[in-house]
């Protein structure tokens, strides 16, 4: 069944079309009709400003346009109860209560897939996220990026896109040599040497652990061996071990990576040079002062960027250009890069590079993930001695669990800073956002457990007893049905905006409404017909909570 929101948008579009057809040069093509949910119930179930948006084309007073739209409305299904004009030309729409019954029936008809849709039409999308250098364990900031990328991929798949999750392994360049030297120096310490450890190297305790493990495996084989002779051995060991730890941490966090892409593979295939030569042939690479530069100012960047230094060594940007060329060669319709907010200055040059390759600027979507402020009881948490610089993701997972971690990471827009309070994340109270939602699901499950104990035939499945949904007339019952009907639009909004935080927002609103309704109304009452209808409503709420939590990668417990 078509959602109520979509039906009303179509009715409005049909009512607007004759107005535009009568005006030379006016066209309904591209007309975007937006429906808002008014804050006050007396203003209707939906409101639209479409009449005001047409004033320039139609050169008429918006209230007059609104009146004409209303006159043109044809509602064969009878889903609209009343329409009013408000203020300068808003159209307020009141929906017939029985129109919401179809929402509940839709949920029961396809419970596990309710909300899923095909707006992606099978387009291929790559979501690249985390992509932390394999030079240390994942920290809590990486965790936020991991949750954002994984859930966004889940949402896009639920909306009909073909999605591949990718991790770009920065296993080439100076940072890997520095990692190898760091392990070498720590290994020499394990061998009893007194080492003045360089400041610019990796200081974390994890390097001492790696050195002890390495020493157990190789003994004194490389004791006092010159660094230059064994650097590749130390680099490879450290990089492989750290990457294995990253894989384990992501697995514990419930994150799936479909493809691990090595930066070194680009250099092995000579892809960086080939990409630079191709861009030069297009007129976007030039030489100056012995270096090769990318002409990014041709695409709006503030200055041109070096891609090959005067000493012949390529920059990270050159590798990234080759990497994105490789991405698009794999047939993706668009790609999504999820970066830390400290990369904001890198955005314009990367978009310029994509355009220089002949792709549309919109084929690359870049999402910046802001920092996480870790708190305990409202006070900042001290730096972790384990990692040297950061609190690791594993430490947070071990303390608060996967569900709380994933949910809380997604409670704000990715480009907004997030306060993550460890004590709040462990609370069994309404102050803990994931507990608040999971408890609602458990409470709903317990309602059906009690109903079965009392011998009440539960109308929580298509095979259950028929329900008279006309008995659902309480204001909050109608509000719950309307909010359940908004779930598909929430998913579509997440997919189009590439922002998964709308789901936790939605869940909080739905659960708040249900808790309020539950506290004011008896679901298992003496009136059997009303009980059946309310159980049917409760089952629909439970299913939508479960579906939304599944997209977040968060469990839906039946008991708490």
Coordinates of C-alpha atoms in Angstrom, one line a residue:
X1 CA 0.0 0.0 0.0
X2 CA 1.2 3.5 -0.8
X3 CA 2.0 5.5 2.4
X4 CA -0.5 8.1 3.4
X5 CA 2.1 10.8 3.0
X6 CA 2.9 9.7 -0.5
X7 CA -0.8 9.6 -1.4
X8 CA -1.4 13.1 -0.2
X9 CA 1.6 14.4 -2.1
X10 CA 0.2 12.8 -5.3
X11 CA -3.2 14.3 -4.7
X12 CA -1.7 17.8 -4.2
X13 CA 0.5 17.4 -7.3
X14 CA -2.6 16.4 -9.3
X15 CA -4.4 19.5 -8.0
X16 CA -1.6 21.8 -8.8
X17 CA -1.1 20.5 -12.4
X18 CA -4.1 22.3 -13.9
X19 CA -2.9 25.7 -12.5
X20 CA 0.5 25.3 -14.1
X21 CA -0.9 24.0 -17.4
X22 CA -2.9 27.2 -17.8
X23 CA 0.2 29.4 -17.5
X24 CA 2.5 29.7 -20.5
X25 CA 6.0 28.5 -19.6
X26 CA 4.9 27.1 -16.3
X27 CA 5.5 23.4 -15.8
X28 CA 4.8 20.9 -13.0
X29 CA 8.1 19.1 -13.8
X30 CA 10.5 19.2 -10.9
X31 CA 7.8 20.5 -8.5
X32 CA 8.7 19.5 -5.0
X33 CA 5.8 19.3 -2.7
X34 CA 6.9 19.1 0.9
X35 CA 4.6 18.0 3.8
X36 CA 5.4 19.0 7.4
X37 CA 3.8 17.7 10.5
X38 CA 2.4 20.6 12.5
X39 CA 3.5 20.9 16.1
X40 CA -0.1 21.6 17.2
X41 CA -2.8 19.0 16.4
X42 CA -5.4 21.7 15.7
X43 CA -3.4 22.6 12.6
X44 CA -3.9 19.2 11.0
X45 CA -1.9 16.0 10.3
X46 CA 0.1 17.6 7.5
X47 CA 0.8 21.1 6.3
X48 CA 2.3 22.3 3.0
X49 CA 3.6 25.7 1.7
X50 CA 3.1 24.6 -2.0
X51 CA 0.8 27.6 -2.6
X52 CA 3.4 30.1 -1.5
X53 CA 6.1 28.4 -3.5
X54 CA 4.0 28.9 -6.7
X55 CA 3.4 32.7 -6.3
X56 CA 6.2 33.7 -8.6
X57 CA 5.2 31.4 -11.4
X58 CA 1.4 32.1 -11.1
X59 CA 1.7 35.8 -10.1
X60 CA -1.2 35.5 -7.7
X61 CA -1.9 35.8 -4.0
X62 CA -0.8 32.6 -2.2
X63 CA -4.2 32.3 -0.4
X64 CA -6.0 32.4 -3.8
X65 CA -3.6 29.7 -5.1
X66 CA -4.3 27.6 -2.0
X67 CA -8.0 28.0 -2.5
X68 CA -7.8 26.8 -6.1
X69 CA -5.6 23.9 -5.1
X70 CA -8.2 22.8 -2.6
X71 CA -11.0 23.2 -5.2
X72 CA -9.0 20.9 -7.5
X73 CA -8.4 18.2 -4.9
X74 CA -9.9 14.9 -5.9
X75 CA -9.8 12.2 -3.2
X76 CA -11.4 9.0 -4.5
X77 CA -10.1 6.9 -1.6
X78 CA -11.5 9.4 0.9
X79 CA -8.3 9.7 3.0
X80 CA -8.7 13.4 3.6
X81 CA -11.2 14.5 6.2
X82 CA -10.8 18.3 6.1
X83 CA -8.5 20.9 4.4
X84 CA -8.0 24.5 5.7
X85 CA -6.0 27.5 4.6
X86 CA -3.9 29.1 7.3
X87 CA -1.8 32.3 7.6
X88 CA -0.3 33.6 4.4
X89 CA -1.2 30.5 2.4
X90 CA -0.4 27.3 4.2
X91 CA -2.7 24.3 3.5
X92 CA -3.5 22.3 6.5
X93 CA -4.7 18.7 5.9
X94 CA -6.6 16.6 8.3
X95 CA -6.5 12.9 7.5
X96 CA -9.5 10.5 8.1
X97 CA -8.7 8.3 11.1
X98 CA -9.4 5.1 9.2
X99 CA -6.7 6.1 6.6
X100 CA -4.1 5.2 9.3
X101 CA -5.5 1.6 9.6
X102 CA -3.7 0.8 6.3
X103 CA -0.4 1.6 8.0
X104 CA -0.9 -1.1 10.6
X105 CA -2.0 -3.6 8.0
X106 CA 1.1 -2.8 5.9
X107 CA 3.3 -3.5 8.9
X108 CA 1.7 -6.9 9.5
X109 CA 1.7 -7.8 5.8
X110 CA 5.5 -7.5 5.5
X111 CA 6.7 -7.2 9.1
X112 CA 10.5 -7.6 8.6
X113 CA 10.7 -5.4 5.6
X114 CA 8.3 -2.6 6.5
X115 CA 9.9 0.7 5.7
X116 CA 12.2 -0.7 3.0
X117 CA 11.8 0.7 -0.5
X118 CA 13.4 0.9 -3.9
X119 CA 14.4 4.5 -4.3
X120 CA 17.9 3.4 -5.1
X121 CA 16.7 1.3 -8.1
X122 CA 19.7 -0.9 -7.9
X123 CA 22.4 1.8 -8.2
X124 CA 25.8 0.7 -7.1
X125 CA 27.3 2.6 -4.2
X126 CA 30.5 2.3 -2.4
X127 CA 30.8 3.4 1.2
X128 CA 34.4 3.8 2.4
X129 CA 34.8 4.4 6.1
X130 CA 37.2 4.1 9.1
X131 CA 40.3 3.6 6.9
X132 CA 42.5 4.4 9.9
X133 CA 46.2 4.0 9.3
X134 CA 47.4 0.6 10.6
X135 CA 49.8 2.3 13.0
X136 CA 47.8 1.9 16.2
X137 CA 44.5 0.6 17.6
X138 CA 41.2 2.2 16.7
X139 CA 40.2 5.0 19.0
X140 CA 36.7 6.2 20.0
X141 CA 36.6 8.7 17.1
X142 CA 37.2 5.9 14.7
X143 CA 34.3 4.1 16.4
X144 CA 31.9 6.9 15.6
X145 CA 33.0 6.8 11.9
X146 CA 32.6 3.1 11.9
X147 CA 29.0 3.3 13.2
X148 CA 28.1 6.0 10.8
X149 CA 29.5 4.1 7.8
X150 CA 28.1 0.8 8.7
X151 CA 24.6 2.1 9.5
X152 CA 24.5 4.3 6.4
X153 CA 25.4 1.2 4.3
X154 CA 22.5 -0.7 5.9
X155 CA 20.1 2.1 5.2
X156 CA 21.1 2.5 1.6
X157 CA 20.6 -1.2 1.1
X158 CA 17.2 -1.0 2.7
X159 CA 16.4 1.7 0.2
X160 CA 17.3 -0.3 -2.9
X161 CA 20.9 0.5 -3.4
X162 CA 23.6 -2.1 -4.0
X163 CA 26.3 -1.3 -1.5
X164 CA 29.9 -2.3 -0.9
X165 CA 31.6 -1.4 2.3
X166 CA 35.3 -0.6 1.9
X167 CA 38.3 0.0 4.1
X168 CA 41.3 1.8 2.5
X169 CA 44.5 0.6 4.2
X170 CA 47.1 3.3 4.2
X171 CA 50.0 0.8 4.1
X172 CA 52.4 2.9 2.1
X173 CA 54.4 6.0 2.9
X174 CA 56.4 7.5 5.7
X175 CA 54.0 6.5 8.5
X176 CA 54.6 2.8 7.8
X177 CA 58.4 3.3 7.9
X178 CA 57.9 5.2 11.2
X179 CA 55.9 2.3 12.5
X180 CA 58.6 -0.2 11.6
X181 CA 61.3 2.0 13.3
X182 CA 59.1 2.3 16.4
X183 CA 58.9 -1.5 16.7
X184 CA 62.6 -1.9 16.0
X185 CA 63.5 0.5 18.9
X186 CA 61.1 -1.1 21.3
X187 CA 62.5 -4.6 20.3
X188 CA 66.0 -3.4 21.1
X189 CA 64.7 -2.3 24.5
X190 CA 63.3 -5.8 25.1
X191 CA 66.8 -7.1 24.2
X192 CA 68.2 -5.0 27.0
X193 CA 69.5 -2.0 25.0
X194 CA 69.1 1.5 26.4
X195 CA 67.2 3.4 23.6
X196 CA 66.4 7.1 23.4
X197 CA 63.0 6.7 21.7
X198 CA 62.4 9.4 19.1
X199 CA 59.6 11.8 19.8
X200 CA 58.1 11.6 16.3
X201 CA 57.5 7.9 16.6
X202 CA 54.6 5.9 18.0
X203 CA 54.7 6.1 21.7
X204 CA 51.8 4.0 22.8
X205 CA 52.1 1.1 25.2
X206 CA 50.7 -1.1 22.4
X207 CA 54.2 -0.8 20.7
X208 CA 55.8 -2.3 23.8
X209 CA 53.3 -5.2 23.7
X210 CA 54.1 -5.7 20.0
X211 CA 57.8 -5.7 20.7
X212 CA 57.5 -8.4 23.4
X213 CA 55.4 -10.6 21.1
X214 CA 57.9 -10.1 18.3
X215 CA 60.8 -11.0 20.6
X216 CA 59.0 -14.2 21.7
X217 CA 58.7 -15.2 18.0
X218 CA 62.2 -14.3 16.8
X219 CA 64.2 -14.3 19.9
X220 CA 67.5 -12.4 19.6
X221 CA 67.7 -12.9 15.8
X222 CA 67.6 -9.2 15.0
X223 CA 69.4 -7.9 18.2
X224 CA 71.8 -5.2 17.1
X225 CA 71.1 -5.8 13.4
X226 CA 71.3 -2.4 11.6
X227 CA 67.9 -0.9 11.1
X228 CA 68.2 -0.4 7.4
X229 CA 68.7 -4.2 6.9
X230 CA 65.5 -5.2 8.7
X231 CA 63.2 -2.3 8.5
X232 CA 60.8 -4.0 6.0
X233 CA 60.5 -7.0 8.4
X234 CA 59.6 -4.8 11.4
X235 CA 57.2 -2.7 9.3
X236 CA 55.3 -5.7 7.9
X237 CA 55.0 -7.4 11.3
X238 CA 53.7 -4.3 13.1
X239 CA 51.3 -3.4 10.3
X240 CA 49.9 -6.9 9.9
X241 CA 49.4 -7.3 13.7
X242 CA 47.8 -3.9 14.1
X243 CA 45.5 -4.4 11.1
X244 CA 44.5 -7.8 12.5
X245 CA 43.5 -6.0 15.8
X246 CA 41.5 -3.5 13.8
X247 CA 39.6 -6.3 12.1
X248 CA 38.9 -7.9 15.4
X249 CA 37.7 -4.6 16.9
X250 CA 35.4 -3.9 14.0
X251 CA 34.0 -7.4 14.2
X252 CA 33.3 -7.0 17.9
X253 CA 31.6 -3.7 17.0
X254 CA 29.3 -5.5 14.5
X255 CA 30.8 -3.8 11.5
X256 CA 31.2 -5.7 8.2
X257 CA 33.8 -4.7 5.7
X258 CA 33.3 -6.2 2.2
X259 CA 36.6 -5.1 0.7
X260 CA 40.0 -4.2 2.2
X261 CA 41.9 -2.1 -0.3
X262 CA 45.6 -1.7 0.0
X263 CA 47.2 1.7 -0.9
X264 CA 50.4 -0.2 -1.6
X265 CA 48.6 -2.1 -4.4
X266 CA 48.2 1.2 -6.2
X267 CA 52.0 1.7 -6.2
X268 CA 52.6 -1.9 -7.2
X269 CA 50.4 -1.5 -10.2
X270 CA 52.0 1.9 -11.1
X271 CA 48.4 3.4 -10.8
X272 CA 49.6 6.7 -9.3
X273 CA 51.9 7.5 -12.3
X274 CA 49.3 6.4 -14.8
X275 CA 46.6 8.6 -13.1
X276 CA 48.9 11.6 -13.1
X277 CA 49.8 11.1 -16.8
X278 CA 46.1 10.8 -17.7
X279 CA 45.3 14.1 -15.8
X280 CA 48.2 15.7 -17.5
X281 CA 46.8 14.7 -20.9
X282 CA 43.6 16.3 -19.9
X283 CA 45.5 19.5 -19.1
X284 CA 45.2 19.4 -15.3
X285 CA 48.8 18.6 -14.4
X286 CA 51.7 21.1 -14.9
X287 CA 55.3 21.4 -13.8
X288 CA 56.7 24.2 -11.7
X289 CA 59.9 24.4 -9.6
X290 CA 60.7 20.8 -10.4
X291 CA 57.4 19.5 -9.0
X292 CA 54.2 18.4 -10.7
X293 CA 51.0 20.2 -9.7
X294 CA 47.3 19.4 -10.0
X295 CA 45.3 22.4 -11.4
X296 CA 42.6 22.2 -8.7
X297 CA 41.8 25.9 -8.9
X298 CA 40.1 25.1 -12.3
X299 CA 37.4 23.5 -10.2
X300 CA 37.0 26.0 -7.4
X301 CA 39.7 25.0 -5.0
X302 CA 41.6 27.9 -3.3
X303 CA 45.0 26.8 -4.7
X304 CA 46.7 24.2 -6.9
X305 CA 48.1 21.1 -5.2
X306 CA 51.4 19.3 -5.5
X307 CA 51.1 15.7 -6.6
X308 CA 54.7 14.8 -7.3
X309 CA 57.4 16.5 -5.3
X310 CA 60.6 17.8 -6.8
X311 CA 62.4 14.7 -5.4
X312 CA 60.1 12.5 -7.4
X313 CA 58.1 11.2 -4.5
X314 CA 54.3 11.3 -4.8
X315 CA 52.0 13.0 -2.2
X316 CA 49.2 11.4 -0.4
X317 CA 46.8 13.4 -2.6
X318 CA 48.3 11.7 -5.7
X319 CA 47.5 8.3 -4.2
X320 CA 44.0 9.4 -3.3
X321 CA 43.4 10.6 -6.9
X322 CA 44.6 7.2 -8.2
X323 CA 42.4 5.4 -5.5
X324 CA 39.3 7.3 -6.6
X325 CA 40.0 6.6 -10.2
X326 CA 40.1 3.0 -9.2
X327 CA 36.8 3.3 -7.4
X328 CA 35.0 4.7 -10.3
X329 CA 36.5 2.1 -12.7
X330 CA 34.7 -0.5 -10.6
X331 CA 31.3 0.7 -11.8
X332 CA 30.0 2.6 -8.8
X333 CA 27.3 5.1 -9.6
X334 CA 28.5 7.2 -6.7
X335 CA 30.9 6.8 -3.8
X336 CA 30.7 7.9 -0.2
X337 CA 33.8 8.8 1.8
X338 CA 33.5 9.1 5.5
X339 CA 36.4 11.2 7.0
X340 CA 37.3 12.6 10.3
X341 CA 36.5 16.3 10.7
X342 CA 40.3 17.1 10.6
X343 CA 40.2 16.4 6.9
X344 CA 37.8 19.3 6.1
X345 CA 40.5 21.1 4.2
X346 CA 40.9 18.2 1.9
X347 CA 37.3 18.1 0.6
X348 CA 37.6 20.7 -2.2
X349 CA 40.7 19.3 -3.7
X350 CA 39.2 15.8 -3.8
X351 CA 36.0 17.0 -5.4
X352 CA 38.1 18.9 -7.9
X353 CA 40.0 15.7 -8.7
X354 CA 36.8 13.7 -9.3
X355 CA 35.7 16.4 -11.8
X356 CA 39.0 16.4 -13.5
X357 CA 38.6 12.7 -14.1
X358 CA 35.4 13.4 -16.0
X359 CA 32.9 12.5 -13.2
X360 CA 30.2 14.7 -11.8
X361 CA 31.0 16.5 -8.6
X362 CA 28.0 14.8 -7.1
X363 CA 29.4 11.4 -7.8
X364 CA 31.6 11.8 -4.7
X365 CA 29.8 12.4 -1.4
X366 CA 32.0 13.3 1.6
X367 CA 30.7 13.0 5.1
X368 CA 32.8 14.5 7.9
X369 CA 32.6 13.0 11.4
X370 CA 33.3 15.3 14.3
X371 CA 35.1 14.5 17.5
X372 CA 33.8 12.5 20.4
X373 CA 34.2 14.0 23.9
X374 CA 34.4 11.1 26.3
X375 CA 33.0 11.8 29.8
X376 CA 32.4 10.0 33.0
X377 CA 29.7 11.4 35.2
X378 CA 29.9 14.6 33.2
X379 CA 33.6 15.1 33.7
X380 CA 36.2 14.6 30.8
X381 CA 38.0 11.2 30.8
X382 CA 41.7 11.3 31.1
X383 CA 43.8 10.0 28.1
X384 CA 44.2 6.3 27.9
X385 CA 47.6 5.0 29.1
X386 CA 46.9 1.9 27.0
X387 CA 47.0 3.7 23.6
X388 CA 49.3 6.6 24.4
X389 CA 47.1 9.2 22.8
X390 CA 43.5 8.0 22.6
X391 CA 40.9 6.0 24.5
X392 CA 40.6 2.9 22.3
X393 CA 37.3 1.7 20.8
X394 CA 37.9 -1.7 22.4
X395 CA 38.1 -0.1 25.9
X396 CA 34.8 1.6 25.4
X397 CA 33.2 -1.6 24.0
X398 CA 34.4 -3.6 26.9
X399 CA 32.9 -1.1 29.4
X400 CA 29.5 -0.2 27.9
X401 CA 28.8 -2.9 25.2
X402 CA 28.2 -2.7 21.5
X403 CA 24.6 -1.7 21.6
X404 CA 25.1 1.4 23.7
X405 CA 28.2 2.4 21.8
X406 CA 26.6 2.2 18.4
X407 CA 23.3 3.8 19.4
X408 CA 24.9 6.8 21.2
X409 CA 27.4 7.4 18.4
X410 CA 24.4 8.0 16.1
X411 CA 22.3 10.2 18.3
X412 CA 23.6 13.4 16.7
X413 CA 24.5 14.5 13.2
X414 CA 27.9 13.2 12.2
X415 CA 29.2 16.8 11.7
X416 CA 28.3 17.8 15.2
X417 CA 30.5 17.1 18.2
X418 CA 29.2 14.4 20.5
X419 CA 29.5 14.0 24.2
X420 CA 29.7 10.3 25.2
X421 CA 29.2 9.8 28.9
X422 CA 30.3 6.3 30.0
X423 CA 28.2 6.3 33.1
X424 CA 25.1 7.3 31.2
X425 CA 25.7 4.6 28.7
X426 CA 25.6 2.0 31.5
X427 CA 22.5 3.3 33.2
X428 CA 19.3 1.3 33.3
X429 CA 17.2 4.4 33.2
X430 CA 15.5 6.8 30.7
X431 CA 18.6 8.9 30.7
X432 CA 20.3 6.2 28.7
X433 CA 19.0 6.6 25.1
X434 CA 19.5 3.0 24.0
X435 CA 18.1 1.6 27.2
X436 CA 15.0 3.8 26.8
X437 CA 14.3 2.3 23.4
X438 CA 15.2 -1.3 24.2
X439 CA 13.1 -1.2 27.3
X440 CA 10.1 -0.1 25.2
X441 CA 10.6 -3.2 23.0
X442 CA 10.9 -5.5 26.0
X443 CA 7.8 -3.9 27.6
X444 CA 5.9 -4.6 24.4
X445 CA 7.0 -8.2 24.4
X446 CA 5.9 -8.6 28.0
X447 CA 2.5 -7.3 27.2
X448 CA 2.0 -10.2 24.7
X449 CA 3.4 -12.6 27.3
X450 CA 0.8 -11.5 29.8
X451 CA -1.9 -11.6 27.2
X452 CA -1.1 -15.3 26.4
X453 CA -0.9 -16.2 30.1
X454 CA -4.5 -14.8 30.4
X455 CA -5.6 -16.8 27.4
X456 CA -6.2 -13.7 25.3
X457 CA -6.0 -14.5 21.6
X458 CA -3.4 -11.9 20.5
X459 CA -4.0 -10.0 17.3
X460 CA -0.3 -9.6 16.7
X461 CA 0.0 -11.5 13.4
X462 CA -1.9 -11.7 10.1
X463 CA -3.3 -15.1 11.2
X464 CA -4.6 -13.7 14.5
X465 CA -8.2 -12.8 15.2
X466 CA -9.7 -10.0 13.2
X467 CA -9.6 -6.6 14.9
X468 CA -12.0 -3.7 14.7
X469 CA -9.5 -0.9 14.2
X470 CA -12.3 1.7 14.4
X471 CA -12.0 1.3 18.1
X472 CA -8.7 3.1 18.0
X473 CA -10.0 6.6 18.5
X474 CA -7.8 8.0 21.3
X475 CA -5.7 11.0 20.2
X476 CA -2.5 9.2 21.1
X477 CA -3.6 6.1 19.2
X478 CA -4.0 8.1 16.1
X479 CA -0.7 9.9 16.7
X480 CA 1.1 6.5 17.0
X481 CA -0.4 5.2 13.8
X482 CA 0.6 8.4 12.0
X483 CA 4.1 8.2 13.3
X484 CA 4.4 4.5 12.3
X485 CA 3.3 5.7 8.8
X486 CA 6.2 8.1 8.8
X487 CA 8.9 5.4 9.1
X488 CA 9.4 4.8 5.4
X489 CA 9.8 8.6 4.9
X490 CA 12.4 8.6 7.7
X491 CA 14.5 5.9 5.9
X492 CA 14.2 7.7 2.6
X493 CA 15.4 11.0 4.3
X494 CA 18.3 9.1 5.8
X495 CA 19.3 7.8 2.4
X496 CA 18.9 11.1 0.5
X497 CA 20.7 13.1 3.2
X498 CA 23.3 10.4 4.0
X499 CA 22.6 11.0 7.7
X500 CA 21.6 7.9 9.8
X501 CA 20.9 10.0 13.0
X502 CA 17.3 10.5 11.9
X503 CA 16.6 6.9 13.0
X504 CA 17.5 7.4 16.6
X505 CA 15.6 10.6 16.6
X506 CA 12.6 8.8 15.2
X507 CA 12.9 6.0 17.7
X508 CA 13.0 8.4 20.6
X509 CA 9.9 10.1 19.4
X510 CA 8.0 6.8 18.8
X511 CA 9.0 5.3 22.1
X512 CA 8.2 8.5 24.1
X513 CA 4.7 8.5 22.5
X514 CA 4.2 4.9 23.3
X515 CA 5.4 5.1 26.9
X516 CA 3.0 8.1 27.4
X517 CA 0.2 6.1 25.8
X518 CA 0.9 3.0 27.9
X519 CA 0.9 5.0 31.1
X520 CA -2.5 6.5 30.3
X521 CA -4.4 3.6 28.8
X522 CA -5.0 -0.1 29.6
X523 CA -4.0 -2.3 26.7
X524 CA -5.3 -5.5 28.4
X525 CA -8.7 -4.4 29.5
X526 CA -12.2 -5.8 30.1
X527 CA -13.4 -4.8 26.6
X528 CA -12.2 -7.7 24.4
X529 CA -12.7 -5.9 21.1
X530 CA -10.8 -2.9 22.3
X531 CA -8.1 -5.1 23.8
X532 CA -7.7 -6.8 20.4
X533 CA -7.4 -3.5 18.6
X534 CA -4.8 -2.1 21.1
X535 CA -2.8 -5.3 20.9
X536 CA -2.7 -5.0 17.1
X537 CA -1.4 -1.5 17.5
X538 CA 1.1 -2.5 20.1
X539 CA 2.4 -5.3 17.8
X540 CA 2.9 -2.8 15.0
X541 CA 4.9 -0.5 17.3
X542 CA 7.1 -3.4 18.5
X543 CA 7.8 -4.4 14.9
X544 CA 8.9 -1.0 13.8
X545 CA 11.1 -0.6 16.8
X546 CA 12.7 -3.9 16.0
X547 CA 13.2 -3.0 12.3
X548 CA 14.8 0.3 13.1
X549 CA 17.1 -1.2 15.7
X550 CA 18.2 -3.8 13.2
X551 CA 19.2 -1.1 10.8
X552 CA 21.3 0.5 13.6
X553 CA 22.9 -2.9 14.3
X554 CA 21.5 -2.8 17.9
X555 CA 19.7 -5.7 19.6
X556 CA 16.0 -5.7 20.4
X557 CA 15.8 -7.6 23.7
X558 CA 12.5 -9.3 24.6
X559 CA 13.3 -9.2 28.4
X560 CA 15.3 -6.6 30.4

